[in-house]
Coordinates of C-alpha atoms in Angstrom, one line a residue:
Chain A
M273 CA 31.6 -10.1 10.3
M274 CA 30.3 -6.7 10.7
E275 CA 27.6 -6.4 12.7
N276 CA 23.9 -4.6 12.8
L277 CA 24.0 -4.7 8.8
H278 CA 20.1 -5.2 9.3
F279 CA 19.5 -1.1 9.5
L280 CA 21.6 -0.8 6.7
S281 CA 19.8 1.2 3.6
A282 CA 20.0 -0.5 0.6
L283 CA 21.8 2.3 -0.9
E284 CA 24.3 2.0 2.1
A285 CA 24.6 -2.0 1.9
G286 CA 24.9 -2.1 -1.9
S287 CA 27.6 0.5 -1.4
L288 CA 29.5 -1.9 0.9
I289 CA 28.9 -4.9 -1.4
K290 CA 30.1 -2.9 -4.5
T291 CA 33.4 -1.8 -2.8
K292 CA 33.7 -5.9 -1.5
K293 CA 33.6 -4.8 1.8
I294 CA 30.8 -7.0 3.0
S295 CA 29.6 -9.9 0.9
P296 CA 26.3 -10.3 -0.3
V297 CA 25.8 -14.0 1.6
E298 CA 27.1 -12.3 4.8
Y299 CA 24.5 -9.9 4.8
A300 CA 21.6 -12.4 3.6
E301 CA 23.1 -14.8 6.7
A302 CA 22.5 -11.5 8.7
L303 CA 19.1 -11.0 7.8
I304 CA 17.9 -14.5 7.7
H305 CA 19.1 -14.5 11.2
R306 CA 17.0 -11.8 12.5
I307 CA 13.8 -12.9 10.1
E308 CA 14.4 -16.2 12.3
K309 CA 14.6 -14.7 15.7
Y310 CA 11.8 -12.2 15.8
D311 CA 9.4 -13.0 12.9
Q312 CA 7.4 -15.5 14.9
S313 CA 6.1 -12.7 16.6
L314 CA 5.3 -10.2 14.1
N315 CA 4.2 -12.5 11.2
S316 CA 5.4 -10.9 8.0
F317 CA 6.6 -13.7 6.1
L318 CA 3.9 -16.0 4.8
S319 CA 6.7 -18.1 2.4
F320 CA 10.2 -17.8 4.0
M321 CA 12.8 -18.5 1.6
P322 CA 16.1 -18.8 2.9
E323 CA 17.1 -21.3 0.5
I324 CA 16.8 -19.1 -2.3
A325 CA 17.9 -16.5 -0.6
L326 CA 21.6 -17.8 -0.2
E327 CA 21.9 -19.2 -3.8
D328 CA 20.9 -15.4 -5.0
A329 CA 23.4 -14.3 -2.5
K330 CA 26.1 -16.8 -3.8
K331 CA 25.6 -15.8 -7.6
A332 CA 25.4 -12.0 -6.6
E333 CA 28.9 -12.8 -4.9
R334 CA 30.3 -14.6 -7.7
E335 CA 29.4 -12.2 -10.4
I336 CA 30.7 -9.1 -8.4
M337 CA 33.9 -11.0 -7.7
K338 CA 34.2 -11.1 -11.5
G339 CA 33.4 -7.5 -11.9
E340 CA 29.9 -7.8 -13.1
W341 CA 28.2 -5.5 -10.7
R342 CA 24.8 -4.6 -12.1
G343 CA 24.0 -1.3 -9.7
Y344 CA 23.2 -0.5 -6.3
L345 CA 20.4 -3.4 -5.6
H346 CA 23.0 -6.3 -7.0
G347 CA 23.1 -8.4 -3.6
I348 CA 20.2 -6.8 -1.9
P349 CA 17.5 -8.6 0.0
Y350 CA 14.0 -8.5 -1.2
G351 CA 10.4 -9.2 -0.3
L352 CA 7.0 -9.5 -2.4
K353 CA 3.6 -9.1 -1.1
D354 CA 1.9 -12.4 -1.4
N355 CA 0.1 -11.4 -4.7
I356 CA 3.2 -11.0 -6.6
D357 CA 3.9 -14.1 -8.3
Y358 CA 7.8 -15.5 -8.1
E359 CA 7.8 -18.6 -10.5
G360 CA 7.6 -21.9 -8.4
V361 CA 6.8 -20.1 -5.0
R362 CA 3.1 -20.1 -3.8
T363 CA 1.0 -16.7 -4.6
S364 CA -1.6 -17.2 -1.7
V365 CA -2.9 -14.0 -1.6
H366 CA -3.2 -14.6 2.0
S367 CA -6.0 -16.7 1.4
K368 CA -7.4 -20.3 2.0
I369 CA -9.0 -20.1 -1.9
L370 CA -5.4 -19.7 -3.1
Q371 CA -3.6 -21.7 -0.4
D372 CA -2.3 -24.2 -3.5
N373 CA -1.4 -21.9 -6.1
I374 CA 1.8 -22.1 -7.5
A375 CA 3.0 -19.3 -9.7
V376 CA 4.3 -20.5 -12.9
S377 CA 6.2 -17.7 -14.1
D378 CA 7.3 -14.4 -12.6
A379 CA 5.6 -11.2 -12.5
E380 CA 7.4 -8.3 -14.4
V381 CA 8.2 -6.4 -11.5
T382 CA 10.0 -9.6 -9.7
H383 CA 11.9 -10.4 -13.2
K384 CA 13.1 -6.7 -13.2
L385 CA 13.9 -7.3 -9.5
R386 CA 16.1 -10.6 -10.6
A387 CA 17.5 -9.0 -13.4
G388 CA 18.7 -6.4 -10.7
G389 CA 20.8 -9.2 -8.9
G390 CA 18.2 -9.0 -6.1
V391 CA 18.1 -11.5 -3.2
F392 CA 14.7 -12.9 -3.0
M393 CA 13.9 -13.8 0.6
G394 CA 10.2 -14.9 0.1
K395 CA 6.4 -13.9 0.3
L396 CA 5.2 -11.1 2.6
A397 CA 1.6 -11.2 4.6
T398 CA -1.4 -8.9 3.2
H399 CA -4.6 -8.8 4.0
E400 CA -6.7 -11.3 2.0
F401 CA -6.8 -10.7 -1.8
A402 CA -5.5 -7.0 -0.3
T403 CA -8.6 -5.9 0.9
G404 CA -10.4 -6.2 4.6
G405 CA -8.2 -7.0 7.4
P406 CA -6.7 -7.7 9.5
S407 CA -8.5 -11.2 9.9
F408 CA -8.2 -13.8 12.3
D409 CA -10.1 -16.2 10.3
L410 CA -7.6 -17.1 7.5
P411 CA -5.1 -19.8 7.3
W412 CA -2.2 -17.4 8.4
P413 CA -2.3 -15.0 11.3
P414 CA -2.2 -10.8 10.3
A415 CA 1.3 -9.2 10.3
R416 CA 1.8 -7.0 13.3
N417 CA 3.1 -3.6 13.8
P418 CA 7.0 -4.2 15.0
W419 CA 6.6 -0.9 16.9
N420 CA 4.2 -2.4 19.5
R421 CA 2.9 -5.8 18.3
D422 CA -0.5 -5.2 19.9
Y423 CA -1.5 -2.5 17.6
F424 CA -2.3 -2.8 13.8
C425 CA 0.3 -2.2 10.9
G426 CA -2.0 -1.3 8.4
G427 CA -2.4 -2.6 5.0
S428 CA -2.9 -4.4 2.9
S429 CA 0.7 -4.5 2.0
S430 CA 1.1 -5.2 6.1
G431 CA 4.0 -7.6 5.8
S432 CA 5.9 -5.6 3.4
A433 CA 6.0 -2.5 5.5
V434 CA 6.2 -4.7 8.7
A435 CA 9.7 -6.7 7.4
T436 CA 10.8 -3.1 6.1
A437 CA 10.6 -1.2 9.7
A438 CA 11.9 -4.6 11.5
G439 CA 15.0 -4.5 9.4
F440 CA 14.2 -7.9 7.9
L441 CA 14.6 -6.4 4.7
P442 CA 16.0 -3.1 3.1
L443 CA 13.3 -3.1 0.1
A444 CA 9.5 -5.4 -0.4
L445 CA 7.0 -4.3 -3.0
G446 CA 3.4 -4.1 -2.2
T447 CA 0.7 -3.2 -4.2
D448 CA -2.1 0.0 -3.5
T449 CA -5.6 0.2 -4.6
G450 CA -7.1 2.5 -1.9
G451 CA -3.8 3.0 0.4
S452 CA -2.7 -0.3 0.7
I453 CA 1.2 1.1 0.5
R454 CA 0.3 4.2 2.2
S455 CA -1.3 2.9 4.9
P456 CA 1.0 0.5 6.5
A457 CA 4.0 2.7 5.3
S458 CA 2.4 5.6 7.5
L459 CA 1.5 3.3 10.6
C460 CA 4.8 1.2 10.6
G461 CA 7.1 4.4 10.1
V462 CA 8.6 3.5 6.4
V463 CA 8.6 5.5 3.1
G464 CA 6.1 4.0 0.3
M465 CA 5.4 4.9 -3.0
K466 CA 2.6 4.5 -4.9
A467 CA 3.9 5.9 -8.1
T468 CA 1.7 7.2 -11.3
Y469 CA -0.8 5.1 -12.8
D470 CA 0.8 2.2 -15.0
L471 CA 4.3 3.5 -14.6
V472 CA 4.9 -0.2 -12.7
S473 CA 3.6 -3.3 -14.5
R474 CA 1.0 -5.0 -13.0
S475 CA 1.6 -8.2 -14.9
G476 CA 1.6 -11.2 -12.9
V477 CA 0.3 -9.5 -10.1
F478 CA -3.2 -10.6 -8.4
P479 CA -5.9 -7.7 -9.0
L480 CA -7.6 -6.3 -6.7
A481 CA -9.5 -3.4 -8.7
Y482 CA -7.9 -3.9 -12.2
S483 CA -8.3 0.2 -12.9
L484 CA -7.1 1.4 -9.1
D485 CA -4.5 -1.0 -8.8
H486 CA -0.8 0.3 -8.5
V487 CA 2.8 -1.9 -7.6
G488 CA 5.1 0.2 -5.5
P489 CA 8.2 -0.1 -3.2
L490 CA 8.6 0.3 0.4
T491 CA 12.1 1.1 1.9
R492 CA 13.0 2.7 5.1
T493 CA 14.8 5.5 2.9
V494 CA 13.6 7.6 0.1
H495 CA 16.6 7.2 -2.0
D496 CA 16.3 3.8 -1.3
N497 CA 12.4 4.3 -2.6
A498 CA 13.5 5.8 -5.6
M499 CA 16.3 3.7 -6.3
A500 CA 14.3 0.3 -6.5
L501 CA 11.5 2.6 -8.6
E502 CA 14.0 3.0 -11.3
L503 CA 14.7 -0.5 -11.5
I504 CA 10.8 -1.8 -10.9
S505 CA 9.8 0.7 -13.6
G506 CA 12.6 -0.1 -15.9
A507 CA 13.0 4.0 -16.2
A508 CA 17.0 5.0 -16.4
D509 CA 19.6 5.3 -13.7
G510 CA 19.4 8.7 -12.0
T511 CA 15.5 9.3 -13.3
Y512 CA 14.0 9.5 -9.5
T513 CA 17.4 9.6 -7.8
S514 CA 19.3 12.6 -9.8
Q515 CA 17.2 15.1 -8.0
L516 CA 17.5 14.2 -4.2
G517 CA 19.9 16.5 -2.5
E518 CA 19.2 19.4 -4.4
E519 CA 17.6 22.9 -2.4
L520 CA 13.7 23.5 -1.7
K521 CA 14.2 27.0 -2.3
G522 CA 11.3 27.8 -4.7
T523 CA 9.2 24.7 -4.8
R524 CA 6.0 25.2 -4.1
V525 CA 4.0 23.0 -2.3
G526 CA 0.4 23.3 -1.9
V527 CA -1.6 22.2 1.6
I528 CA -4.8 20.3 1.1
R529 CA -5.6 21.3 4.4
H530 CA -9.3 20.6 4.2
F531 CA -8.7 17.1 4.4
H532 CA -7.9 16.9 7.8
T533 CA -9.6 19.6 9.2
Q534 CA -13.0 19.4 7.7
D535 CA -13.5 16.1 5.7
L536 CA -11.8 14.0 8.3
D537 CA -11.9 13.9 12.5
C538 CA -8.4 14.1 12.5
D539 CA -6.6 12.8 15.5
P540 CA -5.1 16.1 17.1
E541 CA -1.5 14.5 17.3
I542 CA -1.8 13.7 13.6
S543 CA -2.6 17.5 12.7
S544 CA 0.2 18.6 15.2
G545 CA 2.7 16.4 13.0
I546 CA 1.7 17.9 9.9
E547 CA 2.1 21.5 11.3
N548 CA 5.4 21.0 12.5
A549 CA 6.1 18.9 8.8
L550 CA 5.1 22.2 7.1
H551 CA 6.9 24.3 9.4
L552 CA 10.3 22.1 8.5
L553 CA 9.4 22.4 4.7
D554 CA 9.4 26.1 4.8
S555 CA 12.5 26.4 7.2
L556 CA 14.1 24.6 3.8
G557 CA 12.7 27.1 1.7
A558 CA 9.9 25.9 0.2
A559 CA 6.7 28.1 -0.4
I560 CA 3.9 26.7 1.3
E561 CA 0.4 27.4 0.8
D562 CA -3.2 26.2 1.3
V563 CA -4.9 24.9 -1.5
E564 CA -8.5 23.0 -2.1
T565 CA -10.2 20.7 -4.0
A566 CA -13.3 18.8 -4.1
P567 CA -14.2 17.1 -0.5
L568 CA -12.5 13.7 0.2
G569 CA -15.8 12.1 0.3
E570 CA -16.4 12.3 -2.8
F571 CA -13.2 11.2 -4.2
A572 CA -13.7 8.0 -1.7
T573 CA -17.4 7.4 -3.0
L574 CA -16.2 7.3 -6.5
N575 CA -13.2 5.0 -5.6
R576 CA -15.4 2.9 -3.3
I577 CA -17.9 1.9 -6.2
I578 CA -15.3 1.7 -8.9
L579 CA -12.9 -0.6 -6.6
S580 CA -16.2 -3.0 -5.2
A581 CA -17.4 -3.3 -8.7
E582 CA -14.2 -4.4 -10.5
A583 CA -13.2 -6.5 -7.3
Y584 CA -16.7 -8.4 -7.4
A585 CA -16.2 -8.9 -11.0
I586 CA -13.0 -10.8 -10.5
H587 CA -14.3 -12.7 -7.0
E588 CA -18.3 -13.4 -8.4
N589 CA -17.7 -17.3 -9.2
W590 CA -15.4 -17.5 -5.7
L591 CA -18.4 -15.4 -3.8
R592 CA -21.3 -18.1 -5.2
D593 CA -19.2 -21.2 -5.3
R594 CA -17.2 -21.2 -1.9
P595 CA -18.0 -18.1 0.5
Q596 CA -17.0 -19.9 3.8
D597 CA -13.3 -19.5 2.2
Y598 CA -13.0 -16.0 2.2
A599 CA -12.3 -14.2 5.7
S600 CA -15.9 -12.5 7.0
N601 CA -14.6 -8.9 6.8
T602 CA -13.2 -9.9 3.0
R603 CA -16.6 -11.1 2.1
E604 CA -18.2 -7.4 3.1
R605 CA -15.7 -5.7 1.6
I606 CA -16.4 -7.2 -1.7
M607 CA -19.8 -7.6 -1.9
P608 CA -21.1 -4.6 -2.0
G609 CA -19.9 -4.6 -5.7
A610 CA -22.8 -7.4 -6.3
F611 CA -25.5 -4.5 -6.2
I612 CA -24.0 -1.8 -7.7
S613 CA -25.2 -0.7 -11.1
A614 CA -23.6 -0.7 -14.5
A615 CA -24.8 2.9 -14.6
S616 CA -23.6 4.3 -10.7
Y617 CA -20.1 2.2 -12.2
I618 CA -19.8 4.0 -15.7
N619 CA -21.2 7.3 -14.0
S620 CA -18.3 7.1 -11.3
T621 CA -15.8 6.8 -14.3
R622 CA -17.0 9.7 -15.6
F623 CA -16.7 11.9 -12.4
R624 CA -13.0 10.4 -12.0
L625 CA -12.1 12.0 -15.4
K626 CA -13.4 15.4 -14.1
M627 CA -11.7 14.7 -10.5
A628 CA -8.6 14.0 -12.2
R629 CA -8.6 17.2 -14.2
L630 CA -9.7 19.2 -10.8
L631 CA -6.7 17.9 -9.1
D632 CA -4.4 18.8 -11.9
S633 CA -5.4 22.2 -12.0
L634 CA -3.7 22.4 -8.9
F635 CA -0.5 21.9 -10.0
E636 CA -0.6 25.0 -12.5
R637 CA 0.0 27.0 -8.8
V638 CA 2.2 24.5 -7.0
D639 CA 4.7 21.7 -7.7
V640 CA 3.8 19.0 -5.3
L641 CA 0.5 18.7 -2.6
V642 CA 0.8 17.4 0.8
T643 CA -2.1 16.0 2.4
V644 CA -2.7 13.8 6.0
N645 CA -1.9 10.1 5.5
T646 CA -4.5 8.2 7.9
A647 CA -6.5 10.6 10.1
V648 CA -6.2 7.9 12.7
M649 CA -3.7 6.0 15.1
A650 CA -3.2 2.6 14.9
H651 CA -5.6 0.5 16.8
L652 CA -5.2 -2.4 18.6
I653 CA -5.2 -5.5 16.3
D654 CA -8.1 -7.4 17.5
D655 CA -10.1 -4.8 18.0
E656 CA -13.1 -5.0 15.0
E657 CA -15.1 -2.1 16.2
A658 CA -12.1 0.2 16.1
R659 CA -11.4 -1.4 13.0
D660 CA -14.5 -1.1 10.8
R661 CA -14.8 2.8 12.2
N662 CA -11.1 3.9 11.5
H663 CA -12.0 2.3 7.3
G664 CA -12.0 5.1 5.5
Q665 CA -10.3 7.8 7.7
N666 CA -7.5 8.4 5.5
A667 CA -6.7 10.6 2.1
W668 CA -5.1 7.8 0.3
S669 CA -8.1 7.1 -2.6
P670 CA -8.1 10.0 -4.3
F671 CA -4.5 9.6 -6.0
N672 CA -5.5 6.1 -7.0
L673 CA -8.6 7.4 -8.3
T674 CA -6.5 10.3 -10.4
G675 CA -3.4 8.1 -10.7
N676 CA -0.9 10.5 -9.2
P677 CA 2.2 9.6 -7.6
A678 CA 1.7 9.5 -3.9
L679 CA 4.0 8.9 -1.2
S680 CA 4.2 8.1 2.4
I681 CA 6.9 9.6 4.4
P682 CA 7.4 8.8 8.2
I683 CA 6.8 12.4 10.5
G684 CA 7.3 11.7 14.0
L685 CA 6.5 9.2 16.8
S686 CA 3.1 9.6 18.8
K687 CA 3.2 9.7 22.3
A688 CA 2.2 6.2 22.6
G689 CA 5.6 5.7 20.6
L690 CA 3.7 4.7 17.4
P691 CA 4.7 6.3 14.1
L692 CA 3.0 9.2 12.2
G693 CA 2.8 9.7 8.2
M694 CA 2.3 12.5 6.0
Q695 CA 1.5 11.9 2.4
I696 CA 3.4 14.0 -0.6
V697 CA 1.7 13.9 -4.1
G698 CA 2.8 14.9 -7.7
R699 CA 1.6 15.7 -11.0
H700 CA 1.1 12.4 -13.0
H701 CA 5.2 11.4 -13.6
A702 CA 6.7 13.8 -11.6
E703 CA 7.9 11.5 -9.0
A704 CA 11.0 12.9 -8.8
Q705 CA 9.9 16.1 -7.4
V706 CA 8.0 14.2 -5.1
Y707 CA 11.0 12.5 -4.1
K708 CA 13.3 15.4 -4.1
V709 CA 11.0 17.4 -1.4
A710 CA 10.8 13.8 0.6
H711 CA 14.3 13.8 0.5
A712 CA 14.7 17.1 1.8
F713 CA 12.5 16.7 4.6
E714 CA 14.0 12.9 5.7
Q715 CA 17.2 14.7 5.6
A716 CA 16.8 17.3 8.2
S717 CA 14.0 15.3 10.2
E718 CA 16.4 12.4 10.6
W719 CA 13.0 10.4 11.2
S720 CA 14.1 7.3 9.1
K721 CA 17.2 7.0 11.5
Q722 CA 14.5 5.5 14.3
H723 CA 14.2 2.1 14.5
P724 CA 11.7 -0.2 16.7
T725 CA 13.5 -2.6 19.1
L726 CA 12.2 -5.7 19.0
S727 CA 14.3 -7.4 21.6
D728 CA 11.4 -6.2 24.0
F729 CA 8.9 -8.7 23.1
V730 CA 10.0 -12.0 21.8
L731 CA 7.5 -14.5 22.3
P732 CA 8.9 -17.2 24.6
K733 CA 9.4 -20.8 23.2
Chain B
M10 CA -34.3 -11.7 12.8
E11 CA -38.2 -11.3 11.9
K12 CA -39.4 -13.3 9.5
N13 CA -40.0 -10.1 7.3
E14 CA -36.7 -9.3 7.3
A15 CA -35.1 -12.8 6.4
E16 CA -37.3 -13.2 3.4
A17 CA -36.1 -9.8 2.4
I18 CA -32.7 -10.8 2.5
K19 CA -33.1 -13.8 0.8
K20 CA -34.5 -12.3 -1.8
T21 CA -31.4 -9.8 -1.6
A22 CA -28.9 -12.8 -1.8
A23 CA -31.2 -14.7 -4.6
D24 CA -31.3 -11.7 -7.1
A25 CA -27.5 -11.4 -6.9
G26 CA -27.0 -15.1 -7.3
L27 CA -25.5 -15.3 -3.9
P28 CA -25.2 -18.7 -1.9
I29 CA -27.2 -18.9 1.7
L30 CA -24.8 -21.0 4.0
C31 CA -25.7 -19.7 7.1
S32 CA -27.2 -16.8 9.1
D33 CA -24.3 -14.2 9.3
Y34 CA -24.4 -14.7 5.4
L35 CA -27.5 -13.6 5.2
Q36 CA -26.8 -10.6 7.5
S37 CA -23.7 -9.6 5.3
Y38 CA -25.5 -9.6 2.0
L39 CA -28.2 -7.4 4.0
R40 CA -25.0 -5.0 5.2
A41 CA -23.6 -5.0 1.1
K42 CA -26.8 -3.9 -0.3
K43 CA -27.6 -1.2 2.0
T44 CA -23.3 -0.3 1.4
A45 CA -23.6 -0.1 -2.1
K46 CA -27.3 1.8 -1.9
L47 CA -25.7 4.6 0.2
R48 CA -22.2 4.9 -2.2
Q49 CA -25.0 5.2 -5.1
E50 CA -26.8 8.0 -3.3
L51 CA -23.9 9.5 -2.6
L52 CA -22.9 9.3 -6.4
W53 CA -26.3 11.1 -7.3
K54 CA -25.6 13.6 -4.9
M55 CA -22.4 14.8 -7.0
G56 CA -24.6 15.8 -9.3
D57 CA -25.3 15.7 -13.0
L58 CA -22.8 15.1 -15.6
S59 CA -22.7 16.4 -19.5
P60 CA -23.5 13.8 -22.0
Q61 CA -20.3 14.7 -23.2
D62 CA -18.2 13.8 -19.9
Q63 CA -16.4 10.8 -21.3
P64 CA -15.5 7.8 -18.6
A65 CA -11.8 7.7 -17.6
S66 CA -9.7 5.9 -19.3
V67 CA -6.0 5.0 -18.2
A68 CA -4.6 7.3 -21.3
R69 CA -6.9 10.0 -20.2
L70 CA -6.2 10.5 -16.7
T71 CA -2.5 10.3 -17.0
E72 CA -2.6 12.6 -20.1
S73 CA -5.1 14.7 -18.2
R74 CA -2.2 17.7 -17.0

């Protein structure tokens, strides 16, 4: 049996499976063993399903032995954020309210992963209803940062990022309404993509805010992420992977520097990390220039009005009938929607289109944009004051509002040993360009080869 | 909590049709109303829209390039 399978990328594992150097069963067993050993201290899984994983792995093995190989994700384990349906398995959205909710059919993205021969490992922790968090007044504890379990791991796709970073899975799906893929990707040191709005189906995914929700992949490498997006969006092979490895010479990179120098109170280590990353992109041949857009606060205001109004529309009856079953933090995030006027909601959607066009105008000058991701370091997971203070200290919401693809990529570690991330943004439907830039950076920086050491903090039995 | 404040919160909750189960909820409702008010004030500060400015739709968003 090969050792250390857990930090193989999906592409590496898929290649070994294709050439029959490892079996999908051997690979799944290795990851199951690792999850059983370490997840008791990280809480990334809400529903761990090793029986289904082994069944899927055996099926994949039989098919591949018969020459019926379906692609590089055939035989590859994956997890789903617990707001994405898998037939016959609970979708709780990490809430007491849905703790007995068994999905009656697969979400469209689940169907695509199953059709691609993926190995389902289970459902992953989120913040309740994909908002608020981390909360300790729910039926399950919050996921913890694998780089240091005392720290917040980001969210709301918290389990998806933790499981990927910890070497439990090479691929997990998350959702992103105001940064919920990019936040945990950044704080856990993995790659997270929120693609163009509507590129990935939301069918069978419990909504937070209909017009802002996106489904997307979290992986340890850019190539894996692009491969996963091809599968879950139904794009042809090569749509997002064929440009990987191309030179950056001539690629125009616009930096929205005022997001972190003026609009946010950015941690100096993060600012410095972004500057270093820009130097690296420059050395790779990219043409870097500063660009300006509307203040971040304007994007955030529109995002929050639309998000809270749409979320309240979904939760209105439950908030009236059983408010005690929500975490207090979730209630406080959703309830402002009760007090938003219809005129404010509609005017926010009118401003929204103007902002999307404003952002689009930047792409007449540049091919991709680079911005800060989160402007603050991960806080201690039980520090509620820091949680509330840090809420909003990021540059995620503009791209939920405008629907542009936005990817979080690791750019290093802080002095405290916690991951730092940066955001790369593209034109609508230009995910291939975003991946190309991210891949070139990743290959030159090699941050994706750094992994947390879990053995230091295994809980005593 | 002062009586006037408690009454104001109860009215806030009642206007929104939200139940009052304990004092924590009363505070939550008030904070939620203040948050909503603040967000709407920030929206108003963003300036005037032309009557021709249409709401965003999915198609308009992703075709805006």
